[in-house]
Coordinates of C-alpha atoms and ligand atoms in Angstrom, one line a residue:
X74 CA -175.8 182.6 34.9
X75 CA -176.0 179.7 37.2
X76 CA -178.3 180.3 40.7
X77 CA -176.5 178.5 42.7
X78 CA -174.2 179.8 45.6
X79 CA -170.9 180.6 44.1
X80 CA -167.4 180.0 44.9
X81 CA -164.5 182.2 43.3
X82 CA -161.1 181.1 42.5
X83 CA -159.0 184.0 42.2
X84 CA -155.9 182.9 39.6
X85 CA -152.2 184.1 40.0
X86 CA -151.2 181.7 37.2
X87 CA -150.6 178.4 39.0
X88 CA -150.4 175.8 36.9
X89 CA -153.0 173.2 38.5
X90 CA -155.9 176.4 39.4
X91 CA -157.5 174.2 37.2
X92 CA -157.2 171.2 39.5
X93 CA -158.7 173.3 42.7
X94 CA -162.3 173.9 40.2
X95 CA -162.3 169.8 39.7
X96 CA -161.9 169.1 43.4
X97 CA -164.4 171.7 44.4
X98 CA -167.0 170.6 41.5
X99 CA -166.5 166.8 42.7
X100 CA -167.9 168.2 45.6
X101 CA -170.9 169.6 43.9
X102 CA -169.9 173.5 44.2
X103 CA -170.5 175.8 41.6
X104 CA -167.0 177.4 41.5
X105 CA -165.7 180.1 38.3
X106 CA -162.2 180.6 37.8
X107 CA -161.2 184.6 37.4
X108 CA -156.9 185.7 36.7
X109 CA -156.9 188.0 39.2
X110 CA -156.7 191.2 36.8
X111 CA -160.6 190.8 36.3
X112 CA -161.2 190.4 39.8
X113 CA -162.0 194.2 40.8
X114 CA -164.0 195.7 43.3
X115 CA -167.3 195.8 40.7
X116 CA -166.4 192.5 39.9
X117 CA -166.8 191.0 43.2
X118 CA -169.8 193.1 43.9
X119 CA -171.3 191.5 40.9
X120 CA -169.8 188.1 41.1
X121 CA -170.9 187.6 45.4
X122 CA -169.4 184.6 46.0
X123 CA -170.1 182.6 48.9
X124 CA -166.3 181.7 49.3
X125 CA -163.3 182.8 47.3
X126 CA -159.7 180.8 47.0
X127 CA -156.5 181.7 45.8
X128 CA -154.5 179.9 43.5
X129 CA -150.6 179.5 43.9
X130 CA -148.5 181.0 41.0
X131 CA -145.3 181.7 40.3
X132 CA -144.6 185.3 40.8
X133 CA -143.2 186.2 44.1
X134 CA -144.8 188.7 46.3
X135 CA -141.5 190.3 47.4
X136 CA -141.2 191.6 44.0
X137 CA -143.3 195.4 43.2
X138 CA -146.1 195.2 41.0
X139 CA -146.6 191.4 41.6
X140 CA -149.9 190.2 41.5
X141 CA -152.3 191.1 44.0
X142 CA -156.5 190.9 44.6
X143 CA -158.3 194.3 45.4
X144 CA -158.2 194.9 49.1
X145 CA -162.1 194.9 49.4
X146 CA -162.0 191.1 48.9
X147 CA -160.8 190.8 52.9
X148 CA -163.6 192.7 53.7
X149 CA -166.7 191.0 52.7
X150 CA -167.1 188.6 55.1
X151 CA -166.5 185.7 53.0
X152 CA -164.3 182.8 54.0
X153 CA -160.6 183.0 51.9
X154 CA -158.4 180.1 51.3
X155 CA -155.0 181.2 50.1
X156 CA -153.0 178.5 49.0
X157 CA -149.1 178.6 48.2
X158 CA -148.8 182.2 46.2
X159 CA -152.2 182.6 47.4
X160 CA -150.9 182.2 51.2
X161 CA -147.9 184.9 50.8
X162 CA -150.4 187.1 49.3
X163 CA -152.9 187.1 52.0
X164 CA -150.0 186.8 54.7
X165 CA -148.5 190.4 53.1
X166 CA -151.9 192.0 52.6
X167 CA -152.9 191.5 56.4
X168 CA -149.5 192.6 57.7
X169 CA -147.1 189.9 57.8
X170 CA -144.0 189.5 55.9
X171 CA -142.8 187.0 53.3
X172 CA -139.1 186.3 52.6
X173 CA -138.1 185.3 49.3
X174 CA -136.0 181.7 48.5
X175 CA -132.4 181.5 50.0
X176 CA -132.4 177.8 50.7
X177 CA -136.0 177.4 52.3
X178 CA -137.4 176.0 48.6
X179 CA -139.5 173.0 49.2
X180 CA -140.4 171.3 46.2
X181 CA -141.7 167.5 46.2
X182 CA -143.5 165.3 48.8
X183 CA -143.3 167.2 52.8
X184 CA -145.3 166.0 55.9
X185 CA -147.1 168.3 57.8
X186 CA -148.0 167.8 61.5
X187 CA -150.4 169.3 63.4
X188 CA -149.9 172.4 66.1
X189 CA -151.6 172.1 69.4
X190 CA -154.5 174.3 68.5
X191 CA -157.2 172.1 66.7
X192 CA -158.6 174.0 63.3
X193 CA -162.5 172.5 62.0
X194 CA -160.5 172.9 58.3
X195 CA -158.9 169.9 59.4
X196 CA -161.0 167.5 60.8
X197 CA -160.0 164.1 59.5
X198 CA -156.7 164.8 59.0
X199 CA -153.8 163.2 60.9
X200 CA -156.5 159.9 62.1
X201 CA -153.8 157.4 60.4
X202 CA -152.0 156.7 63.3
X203 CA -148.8 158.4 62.3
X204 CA -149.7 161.6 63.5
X205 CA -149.4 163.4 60.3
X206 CA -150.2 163.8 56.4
X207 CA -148.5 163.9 53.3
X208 CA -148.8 167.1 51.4
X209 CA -147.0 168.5 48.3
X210 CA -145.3 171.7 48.4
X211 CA -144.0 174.2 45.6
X212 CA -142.5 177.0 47.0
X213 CA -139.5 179.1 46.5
X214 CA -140.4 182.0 48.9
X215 CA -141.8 181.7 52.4
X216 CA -143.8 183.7 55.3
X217 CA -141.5 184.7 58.1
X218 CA -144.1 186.3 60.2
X219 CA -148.0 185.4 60.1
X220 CA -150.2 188.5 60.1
X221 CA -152.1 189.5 63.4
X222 CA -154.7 187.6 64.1
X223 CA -153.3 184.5 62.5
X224 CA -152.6 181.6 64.5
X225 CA -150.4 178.5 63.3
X226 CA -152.1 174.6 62.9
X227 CA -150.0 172.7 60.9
X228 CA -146.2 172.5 60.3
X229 CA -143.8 171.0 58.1
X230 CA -140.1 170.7 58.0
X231 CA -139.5 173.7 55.3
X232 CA -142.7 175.4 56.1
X233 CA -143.1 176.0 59.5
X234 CA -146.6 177.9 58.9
X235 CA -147.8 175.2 56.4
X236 CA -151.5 175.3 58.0
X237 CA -152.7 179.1 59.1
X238 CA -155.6 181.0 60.4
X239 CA -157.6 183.7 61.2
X240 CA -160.6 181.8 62.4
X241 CA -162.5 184.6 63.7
X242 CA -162.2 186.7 60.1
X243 CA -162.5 182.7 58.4
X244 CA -159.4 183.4 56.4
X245 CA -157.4 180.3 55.9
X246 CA -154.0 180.4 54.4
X247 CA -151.4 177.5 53.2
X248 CA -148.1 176.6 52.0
X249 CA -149.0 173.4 50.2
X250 CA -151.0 172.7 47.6
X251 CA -153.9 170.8 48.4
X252 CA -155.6 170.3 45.0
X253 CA -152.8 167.7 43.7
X254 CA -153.3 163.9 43.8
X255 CA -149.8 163.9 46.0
X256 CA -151.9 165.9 48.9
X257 CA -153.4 162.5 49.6
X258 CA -156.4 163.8 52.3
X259 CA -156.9 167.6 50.2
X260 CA -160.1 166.7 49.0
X261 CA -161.1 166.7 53.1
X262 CA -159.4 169.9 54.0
X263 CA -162.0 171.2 50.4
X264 CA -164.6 169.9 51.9
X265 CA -164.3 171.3 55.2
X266 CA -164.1 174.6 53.6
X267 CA -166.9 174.7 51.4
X268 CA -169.2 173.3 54.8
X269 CA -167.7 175.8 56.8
X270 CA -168.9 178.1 54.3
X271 CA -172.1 177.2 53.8
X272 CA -172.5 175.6 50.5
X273 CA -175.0 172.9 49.7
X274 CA -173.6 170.6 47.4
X275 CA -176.1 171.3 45.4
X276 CA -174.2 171.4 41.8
X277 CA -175.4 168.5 40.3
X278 CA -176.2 167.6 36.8
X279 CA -179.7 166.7 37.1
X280 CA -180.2 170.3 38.6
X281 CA -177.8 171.4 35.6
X282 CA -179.7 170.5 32.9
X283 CA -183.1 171.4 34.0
X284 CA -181.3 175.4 34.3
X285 CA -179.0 174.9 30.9
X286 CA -182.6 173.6 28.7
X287 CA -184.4 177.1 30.6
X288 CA -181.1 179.1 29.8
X289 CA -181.2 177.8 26.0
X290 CA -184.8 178.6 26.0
X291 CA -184.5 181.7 27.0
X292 CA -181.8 182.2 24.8
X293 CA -183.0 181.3 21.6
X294 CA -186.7 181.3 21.9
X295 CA -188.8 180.7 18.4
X296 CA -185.9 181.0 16.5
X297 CA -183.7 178.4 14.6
X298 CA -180.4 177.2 15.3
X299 CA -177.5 174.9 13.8
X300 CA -174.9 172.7 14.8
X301 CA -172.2 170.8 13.3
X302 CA -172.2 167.5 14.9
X303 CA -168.6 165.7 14.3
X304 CA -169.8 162.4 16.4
X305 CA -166.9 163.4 19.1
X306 CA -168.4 163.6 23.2
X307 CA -168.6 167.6 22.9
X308 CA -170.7 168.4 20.0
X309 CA -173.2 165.2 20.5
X310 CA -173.9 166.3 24.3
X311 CA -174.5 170.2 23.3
X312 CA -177.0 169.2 19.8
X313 CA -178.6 166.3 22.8
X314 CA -178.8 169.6 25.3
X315 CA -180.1 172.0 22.6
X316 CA -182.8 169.5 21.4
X317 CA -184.0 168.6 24.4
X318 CA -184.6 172.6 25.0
X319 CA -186.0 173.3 21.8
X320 CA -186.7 170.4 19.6
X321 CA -187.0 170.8 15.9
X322 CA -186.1 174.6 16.3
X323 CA -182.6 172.6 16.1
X324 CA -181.0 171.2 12.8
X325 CA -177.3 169.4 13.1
X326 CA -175.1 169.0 10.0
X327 CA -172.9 166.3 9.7
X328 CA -169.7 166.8 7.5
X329 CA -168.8 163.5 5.8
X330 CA -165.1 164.3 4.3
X331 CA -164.5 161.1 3.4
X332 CA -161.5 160.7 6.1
X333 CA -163.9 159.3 8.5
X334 CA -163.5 155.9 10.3
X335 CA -165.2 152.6 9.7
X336 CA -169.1 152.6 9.4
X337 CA -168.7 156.0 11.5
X338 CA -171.1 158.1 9.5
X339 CA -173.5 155.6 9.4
X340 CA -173.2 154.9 13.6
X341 CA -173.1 159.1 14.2
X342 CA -176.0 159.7 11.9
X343 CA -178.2 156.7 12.5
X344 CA -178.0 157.3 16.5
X345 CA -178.7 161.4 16.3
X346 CA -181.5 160.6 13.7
X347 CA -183.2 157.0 14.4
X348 CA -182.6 156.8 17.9
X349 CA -182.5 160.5 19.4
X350 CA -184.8 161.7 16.8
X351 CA -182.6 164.8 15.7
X352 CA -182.9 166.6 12.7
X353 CA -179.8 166.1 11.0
X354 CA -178.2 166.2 7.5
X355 CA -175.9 163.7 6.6
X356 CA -173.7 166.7 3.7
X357 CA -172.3 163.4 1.5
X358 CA -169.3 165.7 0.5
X359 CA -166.0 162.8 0.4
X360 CA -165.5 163.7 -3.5
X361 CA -164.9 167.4 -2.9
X362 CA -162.4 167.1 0.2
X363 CA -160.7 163.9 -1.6
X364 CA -160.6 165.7 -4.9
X365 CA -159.1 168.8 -3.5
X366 CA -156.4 166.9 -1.3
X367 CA -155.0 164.4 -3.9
X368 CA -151.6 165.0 -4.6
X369 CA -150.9 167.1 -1.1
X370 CA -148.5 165.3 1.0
X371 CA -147.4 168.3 3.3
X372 CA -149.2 168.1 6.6
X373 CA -150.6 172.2 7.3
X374 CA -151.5 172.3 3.9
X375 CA -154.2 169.2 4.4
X376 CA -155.1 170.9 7.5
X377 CA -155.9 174.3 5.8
X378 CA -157.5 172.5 2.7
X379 CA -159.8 170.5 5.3
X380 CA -160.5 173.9 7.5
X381 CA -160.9 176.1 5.0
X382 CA -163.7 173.2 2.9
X383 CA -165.4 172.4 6.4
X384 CA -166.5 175.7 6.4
X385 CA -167.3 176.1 2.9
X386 CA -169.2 172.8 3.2
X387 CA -171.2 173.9 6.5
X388 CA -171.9 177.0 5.2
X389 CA -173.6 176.1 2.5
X390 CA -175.9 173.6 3.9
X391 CA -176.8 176.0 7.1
X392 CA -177.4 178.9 4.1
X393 CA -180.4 176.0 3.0
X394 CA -182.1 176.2 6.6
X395 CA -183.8 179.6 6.6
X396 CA -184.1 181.4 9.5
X397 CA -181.2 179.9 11.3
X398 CA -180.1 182.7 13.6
X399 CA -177.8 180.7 16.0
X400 CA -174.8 178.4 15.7
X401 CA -174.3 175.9 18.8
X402 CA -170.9 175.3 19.5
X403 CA -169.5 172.6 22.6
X404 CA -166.5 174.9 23.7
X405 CA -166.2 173.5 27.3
X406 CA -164.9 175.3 30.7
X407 CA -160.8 174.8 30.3
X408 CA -161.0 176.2 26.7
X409 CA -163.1 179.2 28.0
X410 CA -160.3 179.9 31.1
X411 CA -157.3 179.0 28.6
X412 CA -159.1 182.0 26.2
X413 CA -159.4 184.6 29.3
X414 CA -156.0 183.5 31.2
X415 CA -153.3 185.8 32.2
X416 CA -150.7 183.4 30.8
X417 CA -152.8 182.7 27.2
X418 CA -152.2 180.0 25.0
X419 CA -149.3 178.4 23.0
X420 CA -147.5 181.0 21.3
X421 CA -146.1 178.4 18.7
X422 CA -148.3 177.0 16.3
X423 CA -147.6 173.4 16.1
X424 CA -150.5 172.2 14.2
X425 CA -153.3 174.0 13.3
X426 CA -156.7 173.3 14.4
X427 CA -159.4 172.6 12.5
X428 CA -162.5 174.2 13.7
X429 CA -165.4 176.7 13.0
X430 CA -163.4 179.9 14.6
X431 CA -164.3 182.9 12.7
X432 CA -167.7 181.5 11.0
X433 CA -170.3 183.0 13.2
X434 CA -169.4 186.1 12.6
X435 CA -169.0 185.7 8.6
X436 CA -172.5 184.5 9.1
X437 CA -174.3 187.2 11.0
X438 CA -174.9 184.3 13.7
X439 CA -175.0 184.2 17.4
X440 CA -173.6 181.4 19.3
X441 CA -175.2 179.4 21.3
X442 CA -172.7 177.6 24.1
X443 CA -174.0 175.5 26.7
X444 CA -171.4 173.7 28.2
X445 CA -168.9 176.5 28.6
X446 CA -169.4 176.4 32.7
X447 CA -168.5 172.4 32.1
X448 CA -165.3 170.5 32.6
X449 CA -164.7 167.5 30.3
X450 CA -166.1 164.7 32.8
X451 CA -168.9 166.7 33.8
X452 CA -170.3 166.9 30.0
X453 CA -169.4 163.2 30.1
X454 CA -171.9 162.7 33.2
X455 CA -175.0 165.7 31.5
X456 CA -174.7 163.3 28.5
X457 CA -175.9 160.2 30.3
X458 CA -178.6 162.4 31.9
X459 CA -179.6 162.7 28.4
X460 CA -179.8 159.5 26.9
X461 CA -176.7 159.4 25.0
X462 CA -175.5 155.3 24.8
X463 CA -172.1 154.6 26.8
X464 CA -170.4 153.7 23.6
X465 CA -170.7 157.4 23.0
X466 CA -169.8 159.0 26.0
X467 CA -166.1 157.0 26.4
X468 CA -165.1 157.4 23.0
X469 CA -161.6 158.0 22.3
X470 CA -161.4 161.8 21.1
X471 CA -160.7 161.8 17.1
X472 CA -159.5 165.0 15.7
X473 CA -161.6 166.8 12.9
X474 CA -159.3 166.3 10.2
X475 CA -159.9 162.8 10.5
X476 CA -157.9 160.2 8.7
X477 CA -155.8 162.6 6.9
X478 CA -153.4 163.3 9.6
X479 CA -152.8 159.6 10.1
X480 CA -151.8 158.9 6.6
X481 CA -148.6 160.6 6.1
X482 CA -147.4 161.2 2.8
X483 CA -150.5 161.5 -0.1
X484 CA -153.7 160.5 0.7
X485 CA -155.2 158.1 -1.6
X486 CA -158.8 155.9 -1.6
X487 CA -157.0 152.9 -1.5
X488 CA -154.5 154.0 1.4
X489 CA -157.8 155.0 3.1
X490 CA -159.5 151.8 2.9
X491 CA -156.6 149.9 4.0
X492 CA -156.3 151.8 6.9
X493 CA -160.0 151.9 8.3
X494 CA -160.0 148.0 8.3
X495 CA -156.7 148.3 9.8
X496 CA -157.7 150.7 12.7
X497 CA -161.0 148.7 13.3
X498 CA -158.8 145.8 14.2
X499 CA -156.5 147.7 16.3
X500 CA -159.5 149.1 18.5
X501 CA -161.6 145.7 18.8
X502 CA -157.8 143.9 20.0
X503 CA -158.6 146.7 22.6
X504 CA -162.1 146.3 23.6
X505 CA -161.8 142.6 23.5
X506 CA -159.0 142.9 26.0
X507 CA -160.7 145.5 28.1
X508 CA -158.3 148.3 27.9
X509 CA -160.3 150.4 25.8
X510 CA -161.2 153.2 29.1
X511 CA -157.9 152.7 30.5
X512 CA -156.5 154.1 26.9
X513 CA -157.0 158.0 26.5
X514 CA -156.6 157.1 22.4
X515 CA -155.5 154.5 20.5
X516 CA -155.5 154.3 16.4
X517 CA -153.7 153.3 13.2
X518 CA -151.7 155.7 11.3
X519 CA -150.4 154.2 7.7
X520 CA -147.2 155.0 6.4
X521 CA -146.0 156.1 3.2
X522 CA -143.7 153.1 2.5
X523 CA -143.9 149.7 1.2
X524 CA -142.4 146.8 2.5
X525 CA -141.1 142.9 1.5
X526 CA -142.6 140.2 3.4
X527 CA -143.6 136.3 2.8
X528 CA -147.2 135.2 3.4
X529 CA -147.5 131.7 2.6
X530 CA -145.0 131.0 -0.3
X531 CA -145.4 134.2 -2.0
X532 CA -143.7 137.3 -1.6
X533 CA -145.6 140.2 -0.6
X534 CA -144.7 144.4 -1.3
X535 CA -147.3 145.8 0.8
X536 CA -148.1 149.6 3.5
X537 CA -146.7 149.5 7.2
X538 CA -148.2 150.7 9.5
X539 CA -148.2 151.7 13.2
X540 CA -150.5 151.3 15.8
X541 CA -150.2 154.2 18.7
X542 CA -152.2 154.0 21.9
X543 CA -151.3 156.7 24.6
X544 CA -152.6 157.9 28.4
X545 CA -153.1 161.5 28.8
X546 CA -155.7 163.5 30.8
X547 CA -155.9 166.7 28.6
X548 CA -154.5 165.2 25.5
X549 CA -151.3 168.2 25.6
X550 CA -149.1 165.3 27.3
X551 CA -149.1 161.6 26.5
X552 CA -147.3 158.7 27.1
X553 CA -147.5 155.8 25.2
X554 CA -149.5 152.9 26.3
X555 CA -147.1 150.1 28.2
X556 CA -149.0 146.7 26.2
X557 CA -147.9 143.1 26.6
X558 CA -146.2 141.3 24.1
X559 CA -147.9 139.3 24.4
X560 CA -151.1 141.8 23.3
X561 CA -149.0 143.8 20.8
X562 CA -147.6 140.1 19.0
X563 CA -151.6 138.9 18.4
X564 CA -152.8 142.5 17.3
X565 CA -149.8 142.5 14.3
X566 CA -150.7 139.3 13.4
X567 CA -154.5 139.7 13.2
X568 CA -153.5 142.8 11.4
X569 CA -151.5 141.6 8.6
X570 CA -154.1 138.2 8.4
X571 CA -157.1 140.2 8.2
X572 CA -156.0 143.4 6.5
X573 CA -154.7 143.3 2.9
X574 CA -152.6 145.5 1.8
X575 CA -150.8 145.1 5.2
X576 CA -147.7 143.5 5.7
X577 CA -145.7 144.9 8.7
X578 CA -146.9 146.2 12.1
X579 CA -144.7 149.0 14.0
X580 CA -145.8 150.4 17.7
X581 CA -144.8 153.9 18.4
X582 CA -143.3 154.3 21.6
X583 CA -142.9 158.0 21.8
X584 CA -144.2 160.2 24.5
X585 CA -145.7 163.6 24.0
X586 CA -143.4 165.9 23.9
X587 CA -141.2 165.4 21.8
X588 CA -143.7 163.8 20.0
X589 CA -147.2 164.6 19.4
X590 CA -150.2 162.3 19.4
X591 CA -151.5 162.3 16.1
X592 CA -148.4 161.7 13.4
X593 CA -149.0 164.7 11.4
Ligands
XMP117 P1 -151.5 166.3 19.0 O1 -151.4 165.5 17.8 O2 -151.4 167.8 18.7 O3 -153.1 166.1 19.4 O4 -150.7 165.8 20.1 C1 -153.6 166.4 20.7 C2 -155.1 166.1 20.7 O5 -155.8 166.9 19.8 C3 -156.4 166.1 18.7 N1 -156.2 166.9 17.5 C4 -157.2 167.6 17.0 N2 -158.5 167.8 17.3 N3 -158.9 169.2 15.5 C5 -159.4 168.5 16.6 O6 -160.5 168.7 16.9 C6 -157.6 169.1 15.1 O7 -157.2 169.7 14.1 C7 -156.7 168.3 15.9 N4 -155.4 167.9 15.7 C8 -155.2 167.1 16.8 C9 -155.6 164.8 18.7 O8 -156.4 163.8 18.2 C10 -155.3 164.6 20.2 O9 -156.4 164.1 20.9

């Protein structure tokens, strides 16, 4: 457990709590995120942060049995910011009343301006000459009557106790959402919190790294541990992490399936072994997965073929290293709050995912997880601390059943080939043009149909294809990327000139939903 002073965010099922741990991280605060049914009295005890804030959600408080925090949390001594939900809650708790709806619902873009009293939370705010700031509400309830003690510093419109506090108790309380892009000066109001509260900034990588290689060591001591390394920014930053802590003690398996991209084996293996010096074994096993998917053209079966082999396959080579008692894993931060939150995951199964779930326990092996406190960016920063090249770090994400969900229809070597040179083409058009970072992922699927064309004189009969590039920021929403023409018109030809078997060049121009990113 970190040592750093500690900031709780107490979680009533908003959906951007996430956003108020990336705003308080950028400013170098150590900050956990708890659904409020695990905050207890023993738990805050134990937890003692330095601060707490709580999230909005979507309950209301008018409503019995509507989600609350244990009433010890006002008493110790800590500074509380309660924002939206969080607001109503503390406003009911300390004795003032909340009305629900009935055509005071403020959704969208509101201005606050500030009261006559002046509140350190917001120093900075309203300097731009027009007297007041742009913040985004969400609300369908609202507080009628602040709670003693509570005094009133910003207003809007629909909200007229936006801005409250109790500055004596340091209790802090509202109606918009200050976390979201559309709160233009939030990050300030965050800032003056965590100051107000005492924190250092002192959350920084260089500081994490030197704890998480002493937490590792701790951890695993003289023992042996294994990791499969896939090449994506997660697992290459936890085997750099783990190696750096405990050297050779470390062994990473590689899983070549044969569905990988150009030269990518070689790049992943040659880096972790030549130039990070890593112990890791390349497991050559293309024939088995190819073998076992020819003929299978429906999409969850490849997936469970490719799941239920990449374990077979990693088993067996981590059975060879004796001794191994720990498996290292790079689950991050939002997959360890999506496990624990109140509101779960997906309840439909889409697709399934292809991972090691379930393996350390068929193996009698403990697991070994350093970047679970980490959010996406921050494993991005830890892995230039280490060492690890750019070209790494800012790689498009690439899902562990590889090619085969981007060739529809049966896989075969040749389609395989055809579409690795195809893909390579697609991504240097992107780098050469500079939009590779701008581009959340970008790649080639090949489709199961031939078509006519005319190269030259001849007639051709050859694969489409289609090219798909989207934005996202967490990959469970995408829109497709807006390219020129001009840039889409030079790709397709250098595709079909440079690519045989490639006659026809499609660009999929659908969002996510209804569409998802990969095509299978
Ligand atoms: P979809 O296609 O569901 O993909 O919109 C969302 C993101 O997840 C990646 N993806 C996977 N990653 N194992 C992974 O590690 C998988 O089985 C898998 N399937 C999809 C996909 O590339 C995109 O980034």
């Amino acid at each position: 457990m970190t040592q750093h002073d500690r900031l709780l965010i107490v979680d009533f099922g908003s959906q951007v709590t996430q956003l108020i741990a990336r705003r308080l991280r950028e400013l170098n605060v150590y900050c956990e995120i708890h659904p409020y049914q695990n905050v207890t009295d023993a738990f805050l005890q134990d937890f003692a942060p330095r601060a707490i804030v709580f999230s909005g959600g979507p309950d209301s408080v008018t409503r019995d049995g509507s989600p609350r925090p244990p009433k010890s949390v006002y008493d110790m001594g800590v500074p509380i910011l309660g924002i939206c939900y969080g607001q109503q809650v503390m406003m009911q708790d300390l004795g003032g009343r909340v009305e629900a709806g009935h055509g005071t619902a403020e959704f969208g873009r509101a201005w606050v301006t500030p009261a006559e009293n002046r509140l350190d939370l917001l120093s900075g705010w309203f300097l731009d000459g027009t007297g007041r700031e742009q913040v985004w509400m969400s609300h369908g309830d609202h507080v009628s009557a602040i709670a003693p003690g509570f005094e009133v510093y910003g207003t809007s419109p629909g909200a007229p106790f936006a801005i409250t506090a109790d500055v004596s108790r340091r209790f802090y309380a509202v109606q918009f959402h200050p976390e979201v892009h559309h709160t233009p000066n939030g990050r300030t109001l965050y800032e003056n919190f965590v100051r107000e509260a005492g924190f250092q900034g002192d959350w920084t990588m260089d500081a994490y790294r030197e704890e998480a290689v002493q937490r590792i060591r701790d951890q695993i001591g003289d023992k042996k541990v294994i990791c499969a390394l896939s090449g994506g920014v997660d697992s290459s930053v936890a085997a750099a992490l783990i190696h750096e802590a405990v050297g050779d003690q470390l062994t990473c398996v590689f899983v070549d399936h044969g569905l990988l991209r150009l030269n990518e084996a070689e790049e992943v293996v040659g880096m972790f072994r030549d130039h990070m010096n890593l112990h890791v074994i390349h497991a050559q096993e293309q024939e088995l997965f190819l073998g076992e998917l020819e003929g299978v053209s429906d999409p969850e079966t490849k997936r469970k073929i490719i799941g239920r082999l990449f374990i077979e396959v990693f088993q067996k080579y981590a059975d060879g290293i004796e001794g191994a008692e720990f498996l290292a894993q790079g689950t991050l931060y939002p997959d360890v709050i999506e496990s624990v939150s109140f509101s779960g995951g997906p309840s439909v199964t889409i697709k399934s995912h292809h991972n090691v779930g379930g393996l350390p326990e068929k193996m009698g092996l403990k697991l070994v997880e350093p970047l679970r406190e980490l959010f996406k960016d921050e494993v991005r920063a830890l892995g230039r601390e280490l060492g690890l090249p750019d070209s790494f770090i800012g790689r498009h994400p690439f899902p562990g059943p590889g090619l085969a969900i981007r060739c529809p229809g049966e896989i075969t070597r040749e389609k395989l080939e055809i579409l690795r040179k195809a893909d390579a083409v697609f991504i240097d058009q992107i780098r050469r043009h500079g939009l590779y970072d701008d581009i959340w992922q970008a790649f080639v699927a090949i489709l199961p149909v031939r078509t006519v064309g005319v190269m030259g004189d001849g007639r051709t009969y050859d694969f489409a294809c289609a090219l798909r590039a989207v934005t996202s920021v967490d990959g469970m929403t995408a829109d497709y990327y807006p390219f020129s023409h001009d840039f889409l018109g030079e790709t397709a030809t250098r595709i079909i000139n440079e690519v045989k078997g490639i006659n026809r060049c499609t660009y999929d121009i659908t969002s996510k939903p209804p569409g998802t990113i990969e095509w299978e």
